[in-house]
CSV table of C-alpha atoms and ligand atoms in Angstrom, one decimal:
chain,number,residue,atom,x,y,z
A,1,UNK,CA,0.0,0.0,0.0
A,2,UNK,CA,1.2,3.7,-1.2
A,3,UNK,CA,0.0,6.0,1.6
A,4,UNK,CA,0.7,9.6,0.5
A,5,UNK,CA,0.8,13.0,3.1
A,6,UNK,CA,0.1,15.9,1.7
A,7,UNK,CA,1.4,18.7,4.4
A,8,UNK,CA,3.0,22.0,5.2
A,9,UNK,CA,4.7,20.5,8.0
A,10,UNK,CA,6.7,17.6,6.0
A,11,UNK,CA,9.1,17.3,9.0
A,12,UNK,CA,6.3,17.1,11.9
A,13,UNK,CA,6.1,13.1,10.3
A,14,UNK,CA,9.5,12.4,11.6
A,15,UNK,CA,9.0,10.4,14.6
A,16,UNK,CA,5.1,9.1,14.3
A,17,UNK,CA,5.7,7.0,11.8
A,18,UNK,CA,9.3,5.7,12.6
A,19,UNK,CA,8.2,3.3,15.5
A,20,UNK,CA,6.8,-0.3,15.9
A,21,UNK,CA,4.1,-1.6,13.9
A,22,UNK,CA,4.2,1.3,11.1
A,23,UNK,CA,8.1,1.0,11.2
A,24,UNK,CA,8.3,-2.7,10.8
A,25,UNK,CA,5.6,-2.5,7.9
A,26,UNK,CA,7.8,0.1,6.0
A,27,UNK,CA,10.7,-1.7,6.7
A,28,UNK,CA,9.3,-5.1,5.4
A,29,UNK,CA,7.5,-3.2,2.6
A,30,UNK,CA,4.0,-3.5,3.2
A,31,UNK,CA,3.2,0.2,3.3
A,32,UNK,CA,5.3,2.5,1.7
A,33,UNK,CA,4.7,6.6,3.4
A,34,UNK,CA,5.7,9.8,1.2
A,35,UNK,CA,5.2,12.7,2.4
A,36,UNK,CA,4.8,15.8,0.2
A,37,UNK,CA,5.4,19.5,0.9
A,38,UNK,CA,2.6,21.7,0.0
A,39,UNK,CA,4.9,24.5,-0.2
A,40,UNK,CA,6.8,23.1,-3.4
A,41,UNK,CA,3.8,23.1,-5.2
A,42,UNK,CA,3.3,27.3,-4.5
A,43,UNK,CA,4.3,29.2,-7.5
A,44,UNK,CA,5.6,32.2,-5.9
A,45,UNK,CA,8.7,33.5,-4.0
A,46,UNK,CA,7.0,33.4,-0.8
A,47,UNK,CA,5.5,29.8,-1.0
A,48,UNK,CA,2.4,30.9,-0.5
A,49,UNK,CA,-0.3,28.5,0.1
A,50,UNK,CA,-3.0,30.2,1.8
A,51,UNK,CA,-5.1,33.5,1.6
A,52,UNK,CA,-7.8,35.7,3.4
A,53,UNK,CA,-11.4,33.9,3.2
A,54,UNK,CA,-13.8,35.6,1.0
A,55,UNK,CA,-16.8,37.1,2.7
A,56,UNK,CA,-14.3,38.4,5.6
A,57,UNK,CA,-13.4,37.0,8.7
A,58,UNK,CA,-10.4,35.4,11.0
A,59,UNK,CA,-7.6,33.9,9.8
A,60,UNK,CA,-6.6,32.3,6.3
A,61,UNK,CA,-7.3,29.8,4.0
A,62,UNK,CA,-5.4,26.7,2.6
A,63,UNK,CA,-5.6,27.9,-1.5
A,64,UNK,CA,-6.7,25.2,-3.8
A,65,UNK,CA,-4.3,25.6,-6.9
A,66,UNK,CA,-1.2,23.7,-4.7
A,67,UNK,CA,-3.1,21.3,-3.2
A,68,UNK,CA,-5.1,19.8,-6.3
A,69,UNK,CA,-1.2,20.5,-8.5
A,70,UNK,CA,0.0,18.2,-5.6
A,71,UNK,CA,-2.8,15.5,-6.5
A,72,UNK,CA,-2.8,15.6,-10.1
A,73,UNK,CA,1.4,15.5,-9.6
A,74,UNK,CA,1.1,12.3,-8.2
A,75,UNK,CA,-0.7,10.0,-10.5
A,76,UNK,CA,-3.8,9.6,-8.4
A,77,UNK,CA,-6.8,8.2,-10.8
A,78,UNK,CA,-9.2,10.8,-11.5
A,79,UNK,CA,-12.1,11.1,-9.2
A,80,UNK,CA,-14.6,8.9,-11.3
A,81,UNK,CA,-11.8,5.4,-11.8
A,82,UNK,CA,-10.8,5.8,-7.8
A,83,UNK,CA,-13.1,3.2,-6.6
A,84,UNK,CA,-11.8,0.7,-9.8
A,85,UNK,CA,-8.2,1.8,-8.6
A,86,UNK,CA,-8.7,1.7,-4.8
A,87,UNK,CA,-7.3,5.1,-4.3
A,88,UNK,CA,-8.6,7.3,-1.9
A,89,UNK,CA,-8.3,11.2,-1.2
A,90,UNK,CA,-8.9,12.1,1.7
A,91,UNK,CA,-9.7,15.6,3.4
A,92,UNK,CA,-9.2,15.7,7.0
A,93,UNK,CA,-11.5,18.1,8.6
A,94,UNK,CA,-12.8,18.6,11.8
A,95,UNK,CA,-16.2,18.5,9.6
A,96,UNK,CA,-15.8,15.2,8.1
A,97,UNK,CA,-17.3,11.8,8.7
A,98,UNK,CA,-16.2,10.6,12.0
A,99,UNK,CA,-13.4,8.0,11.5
A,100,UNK,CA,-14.0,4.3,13.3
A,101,UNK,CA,-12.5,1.0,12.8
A,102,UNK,CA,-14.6,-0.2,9.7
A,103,UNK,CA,-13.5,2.9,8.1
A,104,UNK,CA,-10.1,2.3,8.9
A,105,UNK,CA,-10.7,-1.7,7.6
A,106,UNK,CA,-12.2,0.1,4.5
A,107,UNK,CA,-9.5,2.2,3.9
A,108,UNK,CA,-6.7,-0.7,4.4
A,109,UNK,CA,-8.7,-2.5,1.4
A,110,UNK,CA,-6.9,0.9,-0.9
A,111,UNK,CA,-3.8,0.4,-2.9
A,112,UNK,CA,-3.3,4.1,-2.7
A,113,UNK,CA,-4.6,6.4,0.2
A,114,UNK,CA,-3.9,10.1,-0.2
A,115,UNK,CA,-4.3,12.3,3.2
A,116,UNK,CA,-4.5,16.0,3.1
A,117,UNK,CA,-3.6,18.1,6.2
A,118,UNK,CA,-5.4,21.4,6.9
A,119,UNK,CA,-4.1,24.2,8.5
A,120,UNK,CA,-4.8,27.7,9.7
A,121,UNK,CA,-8.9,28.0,9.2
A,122,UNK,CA,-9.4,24.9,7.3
A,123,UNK,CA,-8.6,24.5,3.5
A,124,UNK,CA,-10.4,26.0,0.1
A,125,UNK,CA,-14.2,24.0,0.3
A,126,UNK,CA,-13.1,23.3,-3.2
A,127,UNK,CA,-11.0,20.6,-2.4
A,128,UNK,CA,-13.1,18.8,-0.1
A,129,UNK,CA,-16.0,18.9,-2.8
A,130,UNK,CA,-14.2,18.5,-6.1
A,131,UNK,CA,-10.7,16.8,-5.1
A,132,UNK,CA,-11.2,14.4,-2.4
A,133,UNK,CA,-13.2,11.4,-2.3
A,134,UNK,CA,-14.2,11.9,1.4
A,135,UNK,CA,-13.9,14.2,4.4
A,136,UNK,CA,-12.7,12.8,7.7
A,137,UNK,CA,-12.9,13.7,11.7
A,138,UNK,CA,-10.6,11.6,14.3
A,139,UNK,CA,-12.9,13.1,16.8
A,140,UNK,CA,-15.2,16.0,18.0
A,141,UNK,CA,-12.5,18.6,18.8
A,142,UNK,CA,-10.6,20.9,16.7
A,143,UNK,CA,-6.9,20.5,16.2
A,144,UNK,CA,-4.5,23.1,15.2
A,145,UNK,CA,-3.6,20.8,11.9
A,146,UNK,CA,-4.4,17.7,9.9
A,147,UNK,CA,-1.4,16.0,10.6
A,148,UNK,CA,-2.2,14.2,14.1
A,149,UNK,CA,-4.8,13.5,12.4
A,150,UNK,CA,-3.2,11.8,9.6
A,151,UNK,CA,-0.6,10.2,11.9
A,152,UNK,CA,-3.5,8.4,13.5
A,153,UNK,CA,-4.8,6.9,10.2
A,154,UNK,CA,-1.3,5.9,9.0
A,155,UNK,CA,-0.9,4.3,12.2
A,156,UNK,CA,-4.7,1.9,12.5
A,157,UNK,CA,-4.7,1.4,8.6
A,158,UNK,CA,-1.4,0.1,8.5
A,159,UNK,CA,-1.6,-2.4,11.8
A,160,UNK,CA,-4.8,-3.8,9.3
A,161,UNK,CA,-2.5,-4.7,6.3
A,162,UNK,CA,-1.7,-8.6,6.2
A,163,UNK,CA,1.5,-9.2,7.8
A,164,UNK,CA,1.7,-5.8,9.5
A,165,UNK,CA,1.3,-7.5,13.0
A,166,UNK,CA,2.7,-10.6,14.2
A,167,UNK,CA,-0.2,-12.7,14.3
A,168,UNK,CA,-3.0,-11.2,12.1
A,169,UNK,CA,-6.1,-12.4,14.2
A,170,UNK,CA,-5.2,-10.4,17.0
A,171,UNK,CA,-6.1,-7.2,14.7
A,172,UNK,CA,-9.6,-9.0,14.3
A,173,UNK,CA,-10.2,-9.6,17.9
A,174,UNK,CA,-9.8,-6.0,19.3
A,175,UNK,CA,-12.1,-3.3,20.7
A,176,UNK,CA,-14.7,-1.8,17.9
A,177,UNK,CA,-14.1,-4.9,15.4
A,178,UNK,CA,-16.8,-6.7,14.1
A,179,UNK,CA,-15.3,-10.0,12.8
A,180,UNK,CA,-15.9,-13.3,11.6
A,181,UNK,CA,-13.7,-15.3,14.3
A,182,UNK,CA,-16.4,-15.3,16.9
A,183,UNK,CA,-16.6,-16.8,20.2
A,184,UNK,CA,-15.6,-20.4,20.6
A,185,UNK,CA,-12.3,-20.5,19.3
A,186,UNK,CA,-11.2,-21.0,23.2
A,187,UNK,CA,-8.7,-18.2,25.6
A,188,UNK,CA,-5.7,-18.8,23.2
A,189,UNK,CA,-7.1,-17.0,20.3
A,190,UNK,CA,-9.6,-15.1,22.4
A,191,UNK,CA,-13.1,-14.3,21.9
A,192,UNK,CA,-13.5,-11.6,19.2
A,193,UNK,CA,-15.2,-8.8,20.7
A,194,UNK,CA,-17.4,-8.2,18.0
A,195,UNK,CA,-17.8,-4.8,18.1
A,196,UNK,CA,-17.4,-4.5,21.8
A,197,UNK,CA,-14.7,-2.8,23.8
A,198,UNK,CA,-11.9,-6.0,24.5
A,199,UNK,CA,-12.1,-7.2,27.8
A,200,UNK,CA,-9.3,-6.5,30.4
A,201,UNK,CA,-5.8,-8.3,30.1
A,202,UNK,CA,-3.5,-9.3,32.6
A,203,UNK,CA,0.0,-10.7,32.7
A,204,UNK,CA,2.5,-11.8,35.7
A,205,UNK,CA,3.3,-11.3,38.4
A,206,UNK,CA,0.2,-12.8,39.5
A,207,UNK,CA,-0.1,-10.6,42.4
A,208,UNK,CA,1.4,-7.0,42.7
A,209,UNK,CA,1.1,-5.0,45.6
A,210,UNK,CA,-1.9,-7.2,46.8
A,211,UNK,CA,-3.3,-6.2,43.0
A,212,UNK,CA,-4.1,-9.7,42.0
A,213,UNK,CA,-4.9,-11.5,39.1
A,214,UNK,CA,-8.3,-12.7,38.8
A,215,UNK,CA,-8.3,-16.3,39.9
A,216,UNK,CA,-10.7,-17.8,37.0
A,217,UNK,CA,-7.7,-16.7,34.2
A,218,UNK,CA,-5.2,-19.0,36.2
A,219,UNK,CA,-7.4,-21.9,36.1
A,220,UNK,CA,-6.5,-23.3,32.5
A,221,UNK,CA,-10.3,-23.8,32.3
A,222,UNK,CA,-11.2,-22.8,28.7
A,223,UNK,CA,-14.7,-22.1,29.0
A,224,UNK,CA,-14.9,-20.3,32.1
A,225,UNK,CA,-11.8,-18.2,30.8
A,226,UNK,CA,-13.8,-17.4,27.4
A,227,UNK,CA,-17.0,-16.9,29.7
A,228,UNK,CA,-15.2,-14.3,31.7
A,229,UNK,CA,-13.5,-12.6,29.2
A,230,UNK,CA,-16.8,-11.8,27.3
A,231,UNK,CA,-18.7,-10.7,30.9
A,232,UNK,CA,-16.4,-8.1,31.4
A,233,UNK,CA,-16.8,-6.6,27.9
A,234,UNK,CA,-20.1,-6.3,28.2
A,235,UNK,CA,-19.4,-5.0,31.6
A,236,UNK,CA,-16.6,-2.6,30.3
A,237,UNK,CA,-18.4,-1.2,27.3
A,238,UNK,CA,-21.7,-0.8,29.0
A,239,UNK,CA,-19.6,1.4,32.0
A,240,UNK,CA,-17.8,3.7,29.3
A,241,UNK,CA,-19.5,3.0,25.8
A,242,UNK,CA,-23.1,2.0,26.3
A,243,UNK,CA,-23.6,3.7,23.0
A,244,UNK,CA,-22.1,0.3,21.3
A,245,UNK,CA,-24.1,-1.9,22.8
A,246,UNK,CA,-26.6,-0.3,20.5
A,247,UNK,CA,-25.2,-2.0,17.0
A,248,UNK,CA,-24.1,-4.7,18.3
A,249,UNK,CA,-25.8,-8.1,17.9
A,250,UNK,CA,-26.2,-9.8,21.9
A,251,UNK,CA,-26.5,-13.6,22.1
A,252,UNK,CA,-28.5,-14.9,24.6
A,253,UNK,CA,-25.4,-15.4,26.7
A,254,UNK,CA,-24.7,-11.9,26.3
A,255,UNK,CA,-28.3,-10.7,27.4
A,256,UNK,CA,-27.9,-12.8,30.3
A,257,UNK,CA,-24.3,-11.9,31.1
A,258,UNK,CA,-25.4,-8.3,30.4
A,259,UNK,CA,-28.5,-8.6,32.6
A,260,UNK,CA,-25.9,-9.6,35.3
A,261,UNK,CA,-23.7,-6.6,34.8
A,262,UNK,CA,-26.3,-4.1,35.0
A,263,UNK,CA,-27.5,-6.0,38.1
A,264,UNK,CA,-24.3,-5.5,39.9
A,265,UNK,CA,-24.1,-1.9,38.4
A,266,UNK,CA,-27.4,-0.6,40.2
B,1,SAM,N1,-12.3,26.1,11.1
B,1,SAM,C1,-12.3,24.7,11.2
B,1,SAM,C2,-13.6,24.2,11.9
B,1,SAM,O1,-14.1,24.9,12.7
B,1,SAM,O2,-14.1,23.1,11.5
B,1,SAM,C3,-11.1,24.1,12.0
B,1,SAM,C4,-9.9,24.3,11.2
B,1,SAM,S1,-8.5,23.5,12.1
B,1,SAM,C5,-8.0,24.8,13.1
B,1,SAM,C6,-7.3,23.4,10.9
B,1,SAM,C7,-7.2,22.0,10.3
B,1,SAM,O3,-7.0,21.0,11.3
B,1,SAM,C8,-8.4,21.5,9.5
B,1,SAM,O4,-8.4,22.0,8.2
B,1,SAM,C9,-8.2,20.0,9.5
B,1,SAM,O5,-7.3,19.5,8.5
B,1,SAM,C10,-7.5,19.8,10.9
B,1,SAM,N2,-8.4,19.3,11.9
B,1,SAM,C11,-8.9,20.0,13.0
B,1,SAM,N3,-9.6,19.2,13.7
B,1,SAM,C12,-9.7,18.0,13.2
B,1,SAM,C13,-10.3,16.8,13.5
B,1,SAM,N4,-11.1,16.6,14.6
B,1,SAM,N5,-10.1,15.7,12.7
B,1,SAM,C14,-9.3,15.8,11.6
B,1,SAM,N6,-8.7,16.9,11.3
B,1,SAM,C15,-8.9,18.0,12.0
């Protein structure tokens, strides 16, 4: 995968992306990370990329002319062939469409993923109406740039790419991820948390500080340890995320487990 940065900041990505996961993946060639500066693609002495906002008002503008000579300088296909060519352009905005795991799954499906940063007051509407594909949000706050932004898609695409993690399944079995490997598979591969927050993890010593471990997870008995791990989920996301219990489809276990939770919660 070709994962492209479009920036004004080129060196702010030194760092980010130079560390576990993403680092190995570059390294081994799975995802390959250019980062472009917006400035080489200003056509005056300055290097000016942004300007006043029509209509008045604070602060400036990202201009479009750079940003869309950046795009067209890369050999993206053009806006109608994207899907066929699994590119995507994408606009982060503090306006956009919020960004979750199973956009991040969708977006590791691309060949070529194109992120542009914003700065200042946000960029030229033209770009995020005529140039990108889409228009994404890491969250409801504003943030003085696009790049932490960008870091953070870089970073949960890439840990989805085949080979990217040591043992792939462990990507499937996470918090937020709706997967096929579903309960049953016993402790060792875990219970998938489909679509659930993960449930707690543990590892020795077996008792710190008079912290201790909870006994079931010692007892090498599968089923109980699977049982377990699912109850306190539920328990988890209904304490900070109730909101995903919402989408998510309960067994009968899980109502039953849930029921229990809620039980001990009142
Ligand atoms: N005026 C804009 C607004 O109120 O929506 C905020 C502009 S912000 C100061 C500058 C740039 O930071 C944006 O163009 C965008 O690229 C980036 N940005 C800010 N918040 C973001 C968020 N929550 N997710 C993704 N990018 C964000």
């Amino acid at each position: 995968m070709l994962i492209d940065i479009v920036t004004i900041f080129p060196d702010f990505f030194r760092g980010p992306l130079d560390y576990g996961i993403v680092r190995r993946a570059r390294e081994a060639g799975l995802v390959t990370i250019a980062v472009h500066d917006l400035r080489a693609f200003a056509h005056d002495r300055h290097r000016t990329v942004d300007d006043r906002p029509f209509g008045g008002g604070e602060g400036m503008v990202l201009k479009p002319e750079p940003i869309f000579e950046c795009i067209e300088a890369m050999g993206i296909a053009p806006r109608g062939g994207r899907q066929a060519a699994k590119h995507s352009v994408v606009l982060l905005s503090a306006q956009g469409r919020k960004f979750d795991q199973s956009v991040a799954n969708e977006l590791a499906n691309m060949e070529r993923l194109v992120l542009i940063c914003g700065r200042y007051e946000g960029v030229d509407e033209r770009v995020g109406r005529f140039l990108a594909d889409r228009e994404l949000s890491i969250g409801d706050y504003v943030l003085s740039g696009g790049e932490l932004g960008a870091a953070v898609i870089v970073d949960c695409v890439t840990r989805l790419i085949p080979g990217a993690v040591g043992n792939d399944a462990s990507t499937q079995q996470e918090s937020f991820t709706t997967s096929e490997l579903l309960a049953g598979d016993g402790p060792n591969s875990t219970c998938a948390s489909g679509g659930l927050l993960d449930y707690p993890h543990y590892t020795r010593p077996a008792d710190f500080r008079g912290m201790e471990v909870p006994e079931v997870l010692a007892s090498g008995n599968h089923e109980q340890i699977r049982r377990w791990r699912r109850s306190t989920a539920l328990e988890k996301t209904l304490r900070n995320r109730p909101d995903l219990l919402e989408s998510v489809a309960l067994s009968a276990e899980d109502k039953e487990l849930l029921a229990r939770s809620k039980g001990k919660q009142t």
